[in-house]
XYZ file of N, CA and C in Angstrom:
219
model
N 0.829 -1.188 0.000
C 0.000 0.000 0.000
C 0.876 1.255 0.000
N 1.961 1.221 0.780
C 2.831 2.402 0.827
C 3.460 2.691 -0.530
N 3.730 1.651 -1.307
C 4.296 1.847 -2.640
C 3.321 2.627 -3.515
N 2.066 2.269 -3.481
C 1.062 2.974 -4.294
C 0.879 4.403 -3.814
N 0.940 4.599 -2.491
C 0.816 5.951 -1.948
C 2.015 6.796 -2.372
N 3.220 6.229 -2.281
C 4.420 6.962 -2.682
C 4.362 7.330 -4.160
N 3.904 6.427 -4.994
C 3.748 6.734 -6.425
C 2.784 7.902 -6.609
N 1.691 7.896 -5.873
C 0.714 8.980 -5.979
C 1.266 10.302 -5.494
N 1.985 10.279 -4.388
C 2.598 11.498 -3.866
C 3.604 12.034 -4.877
N 4.407 11.156 -5.463
C 5.400 11.569 -6.456
C 4.743 12.164 -7.691
N 3.546 11.714 -8.014
C 2.819 12.239 -9.170
C 2.087 13.537 -8.842
N 2.119 13.941 -7.567
C 1.501 15.195 -7.167
C 0.079 15.086 -6.657
N -0.384 13.875 -6.388
C -1.752 13.693 -5.894
C -1.876 14.123 -4.438
N -2.992 14.731 -4.118
C -3.275 15.129 -2.734
C -3.742 13.916 -1.935
N -3.776 14.070 -0.624
C -4.289 12.997 0.231
C -5.742 12.688 -0.097
N -6.513 13.724 -0.385
C -7.915 13.526 -0.732
C -8.088 12.704 -1.998
N -7.314 13.043 -3.006
C -7.406 12.302 -4.267
C -6.950 10.857 -4.076
N -5.821 10.664 -3.380
C -5.338 9.306 -3.126
C -6.345 8.501 -2.314
N -6.991 9.143 -1.358
C -7.968 8.415 -0.543
C -9.132 7.922 -1.398
N -9.555 8.722 -2.353
C -10.628 8.290 -3.256
C -10.159 7.170 -4.175
N -8.960 7.296 -4.714
C -8.446 6.288 -5.644
C -8.157 4.953 -4.969
N -7.645 5.014 -3.727
C -7.228 3.794 -3.032
C -8.272 3.296 -2.031
N -9.377 4.011 -1.927
C -10.479 3.640 -1.022
C -10.000 3.563 0.429
N -9.249 4.595 0.834
C -8.771 4.740 2.205
C -9.157 6.135 2.678
N -9.111 6.354 3.976
C -9.380 7.704 4.469
C -8.151 8.579 4.231
N -8.376 9.889 4.157
C -7.242 10.790 3.956
C -6.315 10.761 5.169
N -6.856 10.471 6.341
C -6.005 10.338 7.539
C -5.086 9.124 7.416
N -5.577 8.057 6.812
C -4.745 6.872 6.595
C -3.631 7.185 5.599
N -3.956 7.928 4.556
C -2.942 8.342 3.582
C -1.879 9.177 4.286
N -2.311 10.162 5.061
C -1.368 11.021 5.784
C -0.509 10.213 6.752
N -1.096 9.216 7.401
C -0.340 8.351 8.306
C 0.782 7.637 7.552
N 0.457 7.047 6.413
C 1.460 6.314 5.642
C 2.549 7.252 5.108
N 2.164 8.453 4.693
C 3.162 9.436 4.244
C 4.087 9.783 5.407
N 3.518 9.958 6.581
C 4.327 10.279 7.771
C 5.273 9.131 8.114
N 4.799 7.892 8.045
C 5.643 6.727 8.328
C 6.798 6.650 7.325
N 6.487 6.847 6.042
C 7.548 6.815 5.029
C 8.528 7.962 5.239
N 8.022 9.137 5.589
C 8.894 10.277 5.852
C 9.814 10.003 7.039
N 9.280 9.374 8.063
C 10.103 9.017 9.220
C 11.179 8.009 8.832
N 10.808 6.997 8.043
C 11.769 5.980 7.614
C 12.913 6.593 6.814
N 12.566 7.523 5.928
C 13.575 8.127 5.063
C 14.134 9.428 5.632
N 13.691 9.777 6.827
C 14.171 10.962 7.545
C 14.007 12.231 6.709
N 12.785 12.462 6.266
C 12.468 13.641 5.472
C 11.375 14.451 6.157
N 11.422 15.779 6.041
C 10.455 16.621 6.744
C 9.132 16.859 6.013
N 9.064 16.562 4.695
C 7.844 16.863 3.951
C 7.748 15.992 2.701
N 6.643 16.133 1.973
C 6.386 15.304 0.790
C 7.413 15.515 -0.317
N 7.805 16.760 -0.526
C 8.765 17.045 -1.592
C 10.085 16.343 -1.322
N 10.575 16.454 -0.110
C 11.850 15.807 0.208
C 11.696 14.288 0.269
N 10.521 13.791 0.624
C 10.262 12.345 0.600
C 10.417 11.813 -0.826
N 9.803 12.479 -1.773
C 9.887 12.056 -3.168
C 11.319 12.178 -3.671
N 11.974 13.272 -3.349
C 13.361 13.464 -3.769
C 14.258 12.360 -3.230
N 14.115 12.056 -1.947
C 14.932 10.993 -1.345
C 14.611 9.638 -1.975
N 13.341 9.401 -2.278
C 12.950 8.134 -2.915
C 13.607 7.983 -4.288
N 13.729 9.083 -5.031
C 14.429 9.027 -6.320
C 15.921 8.789 -6.111
N 16.515 9.497 -5.168
C 17.953 9.348 -4.913
C 18.292 7.929 -4.476
N 17.440 7.341 -3.657
C 17.666 5.973 -3.171
C 17.207 4.920 -4.183
N 16.755 5.363 -5.327
C 16.289 4.501 -6.408
C 15.107 3.620 -5.992
N 14.288 4.154 -5.092
C 13.037 3.496 -4.735
C 12.030 3.748 -5.854
N 12.063 4.971 -6.387
C 11.232 5.331 -7.525
C 12.081 5.291 -8.794
N 11.500 4.777 -9.860
C 12.196 4.713 -11.147
C 12.249 6.103 -11.776
N 13.317 6.388 -12.454
C 13.476 7.682 -13.117
C 13.094 7.644 -14.593
N 12.714 6.480 -15.088
C 12.441 6.341 -16.517
C 10.966 6.217 -16.862
N 10.087 6.628 -15.948
C 8.658 6.500 -16.246
C 7.874 7.666 -15.660
N 6.739 7.939 -16.298
C 5.784 8.902 -15.751
C 4.405 8.343 -15.973
N 3.552 8.308 -15.001
C 3.814 8.747 -13.633
C 4.860 7.873 -12.951
N 5.457 8.384 -11.887
C 6.520 7.637 -11.198
C 6.043 6.264 -10.743
N 6.928 5.299 -10.835
C 6.637 3.929 -10.401
C 7.737 3.454 -9.472
N 7.366 2.559 -8.577
C 8.317 1.945 -7.664
C 9.211 1.001 -8.464
N 10.496 1.029 -8.151
C 11.417 0.068 -8.764
C 11.116 -1.305 -8.185
N 10.967 -2.303 -9.022
C 10.555 -3.647 -8.594
C 11.467 -4.227 -7.515
N 12.757 -3.952 -7.613
C 13.697 -4.521 -6.658
C 13.477 -4.024 -5.229
N 12.828 -2.872 -5.067
C 12.678 -2.293 -3.742
C 11.455 -2.793 -3.002
N 10.518 -3.425 -3.701
C 9.277 -3.877 -3.074
C 9.486 -5.275 -2.500
N 9.152 -5.412 -1.229
C 9.307 -6.715 -0.567
C 8.199 -7.656 -0.946
């Protein structure tokens, strides 16, 4: 679920839009964004996405952004 949320955040989707697309509450989306931000030690969504690209969690060769297969457990 966090992979899909990260892809949505990287594509610029709001919590509200992601909650509708993924059938979750916006608070649940915000929770997962916060957990990912804590894991990657980032203060906000922009730096979360940037760090995900630097760590090659997100692929750089596609739009909308996609998770690199090797990073998903």
